[in-house]
mmCIF file of C-alpha atoms in Angstrom:
data_model
loop_
_atom_site.group_PDB
_atom_site.id
_atom_site.type_symbol
_atom_site.label_atom_id
_atom_site.label_comp_id
_atom_site.label_asym_id
_atom_site.label_seq_id
_atom_site.Cartn_x
_atom_site.Cartn_y
_atom_site.Cartn_z
ATOM 1 C CA MET A 1 0.000 0.000 0.000
ATOM 2 C CA SER A 2 1.404 3.376 -0.975
ATOM 3 C CA PRO A 3 2.033 6.075 1.665
ATOM 4 C CA THR A 4 -0.564 8.249 -0.108
ATOM 5 C CA ARG A 5 -3.251 5.623 0.274
ATOM 6 C CA VAL A 6 -2.204 4.933 3.861
ATOM 7 C CA GLY A 7 -2.529 8.653 4.529
ATOM 8 C CA LEU A 8 -6.028 8.771 3.076
ATOM 9 C CA ILE A 9 -7.155 5.752 5.094
ATOM 10 C CA ALA A 10 -5.551 7.104 8.260
ATOM 11 C CA ALA A 11 -7.236 10.460 7.710
ATOM 12 C CA LEU A 12 -10.615 8.769 8.054
ATOM 13 C CA ALA A 13 -9.519 7.008 11.229
ATOM 14 C CA LEU A 14 -8.197 10.284 12.605
ATOM 15 C CA THR A 15 -11.776 11.541 12.846
ATOM 16 C CA TYR A 16 -12.382 8.977 15.577
ATOM 17 C CA SER A 17 -9.138 9.725 17.356
ATOM 18 C CA LEU A 18 -9.769 13.464 17.526
ATOM 19 C CA SER A 19 -13.337 12.957 18.720
ATOM 20 C CA TYR A 20 -12.677 10.387 21.394
ATOM 21 C CA ALA A 21 -8.944 10.631 22.112
ATOM 22 C CA GLN A 22 -8.665 6.905 22.790
ATOM 23 C CA ILE A 23 -6.820 5.407 19.788
ATOM 24 C CA ASP A 24 -4.042 7.302 18.049
ATOM 25 C CA THR A 25 -3.700 7.241 14.285
ATOM 26 C CA VAL A 26 -1.137 8.888 12.055
ATOM 27 C CA THR A 27 -1.991 10.600 8.800
ATOM 28 C CA ILE A 28 -0.039 12.382 6.107
ATOM 29 C CA ALA A 29 -2.340 14.538 4.011
ATOM 30 C CA ALA A 30 -2.345 13.618 0.333
ATOM 31 C CA GLY A 31 -0.516 16.032 -1.946
ATOM 32 C CA THR A 32 1.695 17.547 0.733
ATOM 33 C CA ALA A 33 5.473 17.641 0.471
ATOM 34 C CA GLU A 34 5.670 14.931 3.144
ATOM 35 C CA ASP A 35 3.291 12.704 1.200
ATOM 36 C CA LYS A 36 5.264 13.115 -2.032
ATOM 37 C CA GLU A 37 8.526 12.256 -0.312
ATOM 38 C CA LEU A 38 6.997 9.204 1.331
ATOM 39 C CA THR A 39 5.742 8.036 -2.050
ATOM 40 C CA SER A 40 9.256 8.386 -3.418
ATOM 41 C CA ILE A 41 10.692 6.451 -0.452
ATOM 42 C CA GLY A 42 8.072 3.751 -0.905
ATOM 43 C CA ASN A 43 9.180 3.258 -4.506
ATOM 44 C CA GLU A 44 12.792 2.660 -3.481
ATOM 45 C CA GLN A 45 13.717 -1.030 -3.633
ATOM 46 C CA ASP A 46 17.129 -0.943 -1.965
ATOM 47 C CA PRO A 47 16.647 -1.353 1.820
ATOM 48 C CA GLN A 48 19.741 0.627 2.809
ATOM 49 C CA LYS A 49 18.837 3.519 0.514
ATOM 50 C CA LYS A 50 15.297 3.441 1.888
ATOM 51 C CA ILE A 51 16.615 3.603 5.458
ATOM 52 C CA SER A 52 18.786 6.591 4.567
ATOM 53 C CA MET A 53 15.836 8.307 2.893
ATOM 54 C CA PHE A 54 13.651 7.793 5.960
ATOM 55 C CA GLN A 55 16.378 9.233 8.174
ATOM 56 C CA ASP A 56 16.583 12.308 5.943
ATOM 57 C CA PHE A 57 12.780 12.567 5.980
ATOM 58 C CA LEU A 58 12.679 12.493 9.781
ATOM 59 C CA GLN A 59 15.325 15.165 10.061
ATOM 60 C CA LYS A 60 13.635 17.372 7.471
ATOM 61 C CA TYR A 61 10.167 17.148 9.038
ATOM 62 C CA SER A 62 11.161 16.902 12.692
ATOM 63 C CA SER A 63 8.713 19.686 13.588
ATOM 64 C CA ASN A 64 5.734 17.718 12.231
ATOM 65 C CA PRO A 65 4.572 15.204 14.909
ATOM 66 C CA MET A 66 2.551 13.177 12.408
ATOM 67 C CA ALA A 67 5.516 12.916 10.051
ATOM 68 C CA VAL A 68 7.797 11.888 12.908
ATOM 69 C CA ALA A 69 5.415 9.166 14.104
ATOM 70 C CA PHE A 70 4.711 7.839 10.623
ATOM 71 C CA GLY A 71 8.325 8.085 9.479
ATOM 72 C CA ASN A 72 9.697 6.242 12.508
ATOM 73 C CA TRP A 73 7.015 3.565 12.194
ATOM 74 C CA GLN A 74 7.910 2.964 8.552
ATOM 75 C CA LEU A 75 11.608 3.074 9.398
ATOM 76 C CA ALA A 76 11.062 0.423 12.079
ATOM 77 C CA GLN A 77 9.430 -1.874 9.533
ATOM 78 C CA THR A 78 12.202 -1.213 7.018
ATOM 79 C CA TYR A 79 14.863 -2.104 9.582
ATOM 80 C CA GLN A 80 12.833 -5.191 10.504
ATOM 81 C CA ALA A 81 12.654 -6.335 6.867
ATOM 82 C CA ALA A 82 16.402 -5.783 6.554
ATOM 83 C CA GLY A 83 17.036 -7.949 9.632
ATOM 84 C CA ASN A 84 18.324 -5.121 11.833
ATOM 85 C CA LEU A 85 16.026 -5.819 14.762
ATOM 86 C CA PRO A 86 17.671 -3.660 17.473
ATOM 87 C CA GLU A 87 17.413 -0.582 15.239
ATOM 88 C CA ALA A 88 13.863 -1.586 14.327
ATOM 89 C CA ALA A 89 12.883 -1.710 18.010
ATOM 90 C CA GLU A 90 14.483 1.676 18.656
ATOM 91 C CA ALA A 91 12.702 3.319 15.722
ATOM 92 C CA GLY A 92 9.419 1.773 16.827
ATOM 93 C CA ASP A 93 9.816 3.193 20.322
ATOM 94 C CA LYS A 94 10.405 6.625 18.806
ATOM 95 C CA ALA A 95 7.206 6.220 16.797
ATOM 96 C CA LEU A 96 5.343 5.252 19.977
ATOM 97 C CA ALA A 97 6.720 8.297 21.785
ATOM 98 C CA SER A 98 4.992 10.443 19.151
ATOM 99 C CA SER A 99 1.832 8.312 19.000
ATOM 100 C CA PRO A 100 1.616 6.290 22.246
ATOM 101 C CA ARG A 101 -1.925 4.952 21.806
ATOM 102 C CA ASN A 102 -1.414 3.618 18.295
ATOM 103 C CA LEU A 103 -2.407 -0.030 17.878
ATOM 104 C CA ASP A 104 -0.645 -0.379 14.519
ATOM 105 C CA ILE A 105 2.691 0.738 15.951
ATOM 106 C CA LEU A 106 2.221 -1.456 19.022
ATOM 107 C CA SER A 107 1.516 -4.446 16.759
ATOM 108 C CA THR A 108 4.767 -3.759 14.948
ATOM 109 C CA GLN A 109 6.624 -3.590 18.276
ATOM 110 C CA VAL A 110 5.139 -6.903 19.401
ATOM 111 C CA GLY A 111 6.304 -8.524 16.176
ATOM 112 C CA ILE A 112 9.817 -7.091 16.454
ATOM 113 C CA SER A 113 10.061 -8.196 20.096
ATOM 114 C CA GLN A 114 8.982 -11.705 19.107
ATOM 115 C CA GLN A 115 11.767 -11.857 16.536
ATOM 116 C CA LEU A 116 14.214 -10.614 19.163
ATOM 117 C CA HIS A 117 12.968 -13.347 21.550
ATOM 118 C CA ASP A 118 12.312 -10.533 24.025
ATOM 119 C CA ASN A 119 9.333 -11.974 25.904
ATOM 120 C CA ALA A 120 9.219 -9.112 28.390
ATOM 121 C CA GLY A 121 8.960 -6.693 25.477
ATOM 122 C CA VAL A 122 6.261 -8.769 23.784
ATOM 123 C CA PHE A 123 4.208 -8.774 26.975
ATOM 124 C CA LYS A 124 4.697 -5.066 27.638
ATOM 125 C CA TYR A 125 3.530 -3.963 24.197
ATOM 126 C CA ALA A 126 0.709 -6.529 24.068
ATOM 127 C CA ILE A 127 -0.685 -5.432 27.437
ATOM 128 C CA GLN A 128 -0.424 -1.804 26.392
ATOM 129 C CA GLY A 129 -2.326 -2.547 23.185
ATOM 130 C CA GLY A 130 -4.990 -4.582 24.952
ATOM 131 C CA GLY A 131 -5.538 -1.812 27.479
ATOM 132 C CA ILE A 132 -5.987 0.770 24.743
ATOM 133 C CA TYR A 133 -8.544 -1.435 22.989
ATOM 134 C CA ASP A 134 -10.400 -1.934 26.267
ATOM 135 C CA SER A 135 -10.613 1.852 26.688
ATOM 136 C CA ILE A 136 -12.806 2.109 23.568
ATOM 137 C CA GLY A 137 -15.857 1.045 25.544
ATOM 138 C CA LYS A 138 -15.074 3.400 28.427
ATOM 139 C CA GLN A 139 -15.350 6.636 26.483
ATOM 140 C CA ILE A 140 -17.777 9.380 27.450
ATOM 141 C CA LYS A 141 -20.501 10.197 24.964
ATOM 142 C CA PRO A 142 -20.254 13.722 23.490
ATOM 143 C CA GLU A 143 -23.190 15.941 24.392
ATOM 144 C CA ASN A 144 -24.106 16.582 20.770
ATOM 145 C CA MET A 145 -24.264 12.890 19.829
ATOM 146 C CA SER A 146 -27.245 10.549 20.130
ATOM 147 C CA ASP A 147 -26.978 7.357 22.165
ATOM 148 C CA GLU A 148 -27.580 5.288 19.040
ATOM 149 C CA SER A 149 -24.863 7.027 17.015
ATOM 150 C CA PHE A 150 -22.423 6.821 19.895
ATOM 151 C CA GLN A 151 -22.964 3.098 20.426
ATOM 152 C CA SER A 152 -22.675 2.488 16.692
ATOM 153 C CA THR A 153 -19.364 4.367 16.589
ATOM 154 C CA ILE A 154 -18.034 2.440 19.578
ATOM 155 C CA GLU A 155 -19.010 -0.908 18.051
ATOM 156 C CA ASN A 156 -17.395 0.044 14.731
ATOM 157 C CA LEU A 157 -14.180 0.984 16.517
ATOM 158 C CA LYS A 158 -14.176 -2.319 18.372
ATOM 159 C CA GLN A 159 -14.864 -4.311 15.229
ATOM 160 C CA ASN A 160 -12.232 -2.481 13.191
ATOM 161 C CA ASN A 161 -9.582 -3.160 15.841
ATOM 162 C CA LYS A 162 -10.693 -6.632 16.896
ATOM 163 C CA GLY A 163 -7.912 -8.334 14.938
ATOM 164 C CA ALA A 164 -5.254 -6.294 16.721
ATOM 165 C CA TYR A 165 -6.866 -7.058 20.084
ATOM 166 C CA GLN A 166 -6.794 -10.793 19.376
ATOM 167 C CA PHE A 167 -3.160 -10.539 18.297
ATOM 168 C CA PHE A 168 -2.247 -8.759 21.539
ATOM 169 C CA GLN A 169 -4.145 -11.307 23.620
ATOM 170 C CA ASN A 170 -2.541 -14.335 21.962
ATOM 171 C CA SER A 171 0.921 -12.771 22.083
ATOM 172 C CA ALA A 172 0.629 -11.992 25.801
ATOM 173 C CA PHE A 173 -0.641 -15.499 26.555
ATOM 174 C CA SER A 174 2.275 -17.074 24.671
ATOM 175 C CA VAL A 175 4.636 -15.238 27.030
ATOM 176 C CA ILE A 176 2.802 -16.653 30.051
ATOM 177 C CA ALA A 177 3.037 -20.163 28.617
ATOM 178 C CA ALA A 178 6.779 -19.791 27.994
ATOM 179 C CA GLU A 179 7.701 -18.188 31.351
ATOM 180 C CA THR A 180 9.630 -20.513 33.687
ATOM 181 C CA ASN A 181 9.791 -18.280 36.780
ATOM 182 C CA ALA A 182 6.684 -18.844 38.893
ATOM 183 C CA ARG A 183 6.578 -15.382 40.450
ATOM 184 C CA THR A 184 7.065 -13.631 37.115
ATOM 185 C CA ARG A 185 4.478 -15.905 35.501
ATOM 186 C CA MET A 186 1.927 -15.119 38.202
ATOM 187 C CA GLY A 187 2.537 -11.404 37.766
ATOM 188 C CA TYR A 188 1.923 -11.774 34.046
ATOM 189 C CA ILE A 189 -1.305 -13.705 34.691
ATOM 190 C CA GLU A 190 -2.656 -10.971 36.960
ATOM 191 C CA GLN A 191 -1.908 -8.303 34.345
ATOM 192 C CA PHE A 192 -3.377 -10.441 31.574
ATOM 193 C CA THR A 193 -6.610 -11.091 33.484
ATOM 194 C CA ALA A 194 -7.089 -7.375 34.142
ATOM 195 C CA THR A 195 -6.389 -6.442 30.514
ATOM 196 C CA PHE A 196 -8.236 -9.266 28.718
ATOM 197 C CA PRO A 197 -11.208 -10.035 31.012
ATOM 198 C CA GLN A 198 -13.290 -11.563 28.212
ATOM 199 C CA SER A 199 -10.673 -13.974 26.875
ATOM 200 C CA ASP A 200 -11.506 -17.584 26.077
ATOM 201 C CA LEU A 201 -8.363 -18.763 27.854
ATOM 202 C CA ASP A 202 -9.694 -18.950 31.415
ATOM 203 C CA ASP A 203 -9.074 -22.677 31.908
ATOM 204 C CA GLN A 204 -5.479 -22.447 30.685
ATOM 205 C CA LEU A 205 -4.840 -19.337 32.769
ATOM 206 C CA THR A 206 -6.209 -21.071 35.857
ATOM 207 C CA SER A 207 -3.861 -24.014 35.312
ATOM 208 C CA TYR A 208 -0.848 -21.723 34.969
ATOM 209 C CA ALA A 209 -1.922 -19.655 37.987
ATOM 210 C CA MET A 210 -2.397 -22.724 40.170
ATOM 211 C CA MET A 211 0.941 -24.139 39.061
ATOM 212 C CA SER A 212 2.651 -20.819 39.786
ATOM 213 C CA LEU A 213 1.172 -20.451 43.255
ATOM 214 C CA ALA A 214 2.005 -24.077 44.063
ATOM 215 C CA GLU A 215 5.620 -23.544 42.974
ATOM 216 C CA MET A 216 5.702 -20.408 45.121
ATOM 217 C CA GLN A 217 4.255 -22.473 48.015
ATOM 218 C CA ASP A 218 1.665 -19.749 48.543
ATOM 219 C CA ASN A 219 -1.117 -22.036 49.751
ATOM 220 C CA LYS A 220 -3.424 -19.302 51.007
ATOM 221 C CA ARG A 221 -3.432 -17.506 47.661
ATOM 222 C CA LEU A 222 -3.771 -20.802 45.804
ATOM 223 C CA ILE A 223 -6.857 -21.831 47.760
ATOM 224 C CA ALA A 224 -8.380 -18.352 47.516
ATOM 225 C CA TYR A 225 -7.704 -18.260 43.768
ATOM 226 C CA GLY A 226 -9.237 -21.706 43.343
ATOM 227 C CA ASP A 227 -12.346 -20.800 45.338
ATOM 228 C CA LYS A 228 -12.846 -17.619 43.306
ATOM 229 C CA THR A 229 -12.415 -19.497 40.038
ATOM 230 C CA ILE A 230 -14.833 -22.255 41.045
ATOM 231 C CA GLN A 231 -17.484 -19.663 41.911
ATOM 232 C CA ALA A 232 -17.109 -18.212 38.423
ATOM 233 C CA ASN A 233 -16.893 -21.595 36.686
ATOM 234 C CA PRO A 234 -17.830 -24.705 38.722
ATOM 235 C CA GLU A 235 -16.707 -26.936 35.828
ATOM 236 C CA ASN A 236 -13.084 -25.758 35.900
ATOM 237 C CA LYS A 237 -11.232 -28.979 36.754
ATOM 238 C CA ALA A 238 -7.903 -27.308 37.479
ATOM 239 C CA ALA A 239 -9.568 -25.059 40.036
ATOM 240 C CA LEU A 240 -11.163 -28.093 41.688
ATOM 241 C CA LEU A 241 -8.158 -30.423 41.818
ATOM 242 C CA MET A 242 -5.263 -28.191 42.814
ATOM 243 C CA PRO A 243 -6.858 -26.654 45.954
ATOM 244 C CA ALA A 244 -8.048 -30.138 46.985
ATOM 245 C CA ASN A 245 -4.503 -31.474 46.756
ATOM 246 C CA THR A 246 -3.256 -28.457 48.661
ATOM 247 C CA TYR A 247 -5.719 -29.047 51.486
ATOM 248 C CA VAL A 248 -4.539 -32.651 51.759
ATOM 249 C CA GLN A 249 -0.806 -31.883 51.614
ATOM 250 C CA SER A 250 -0.683 -28.630 53.580
ATOM 251 C CA PRO A 251 0.267 -28.910 57.285
ATOM 252 C CA GLU A 252 -1.739 -25.733 57.993
#
């Protein structure tokens, strides 16, 4: 997709962002000098030349926040395609600094972190993205907007960003599944549960939580966690078995 077309699409999304200030988008107006230069950069096939062109673009338009966010985001992806992952991560963080509630940039950062095998980074960006998505439904309705129009807008925003939300959720869960330190794993689970309350991973999360608390020998928390889970889902086998074993084995 050309930068011009991206700019036109982003311009439509920007209407939501300005109205509700919940999800950031970046837009480069079609026909501007920035747009023309981005089109030229997009046509360049040599990765190193493209990187140099993006660097020149960022220096030239450093006073334009949109150009800085968009340029760094594209630079991050160019570095990523060229296999320079540390530089890609750095450019992505610069893009996020200019547009911190941008789900597209956060998705890029999750992907780069996965390639770097940086699970802490994957989890950080995924939780940040999930939290931003969750904030869509917590917005305050403008006074000059009908309830029906407001709810329709909210549902459209959720639907349009549902794929990103699912990506963040799955990426965060993969970090939990791979974590070997019980205390760190439990901390991840607590953050995940708060950020993705409607996930379909409750049974797996319960198993990991119970295992973590057992490894930590925190019997009181394990039993309390099991009781709370059973109240929410009486059919959860992990929540039934682990506390029962703990009662039998615990000297308390």
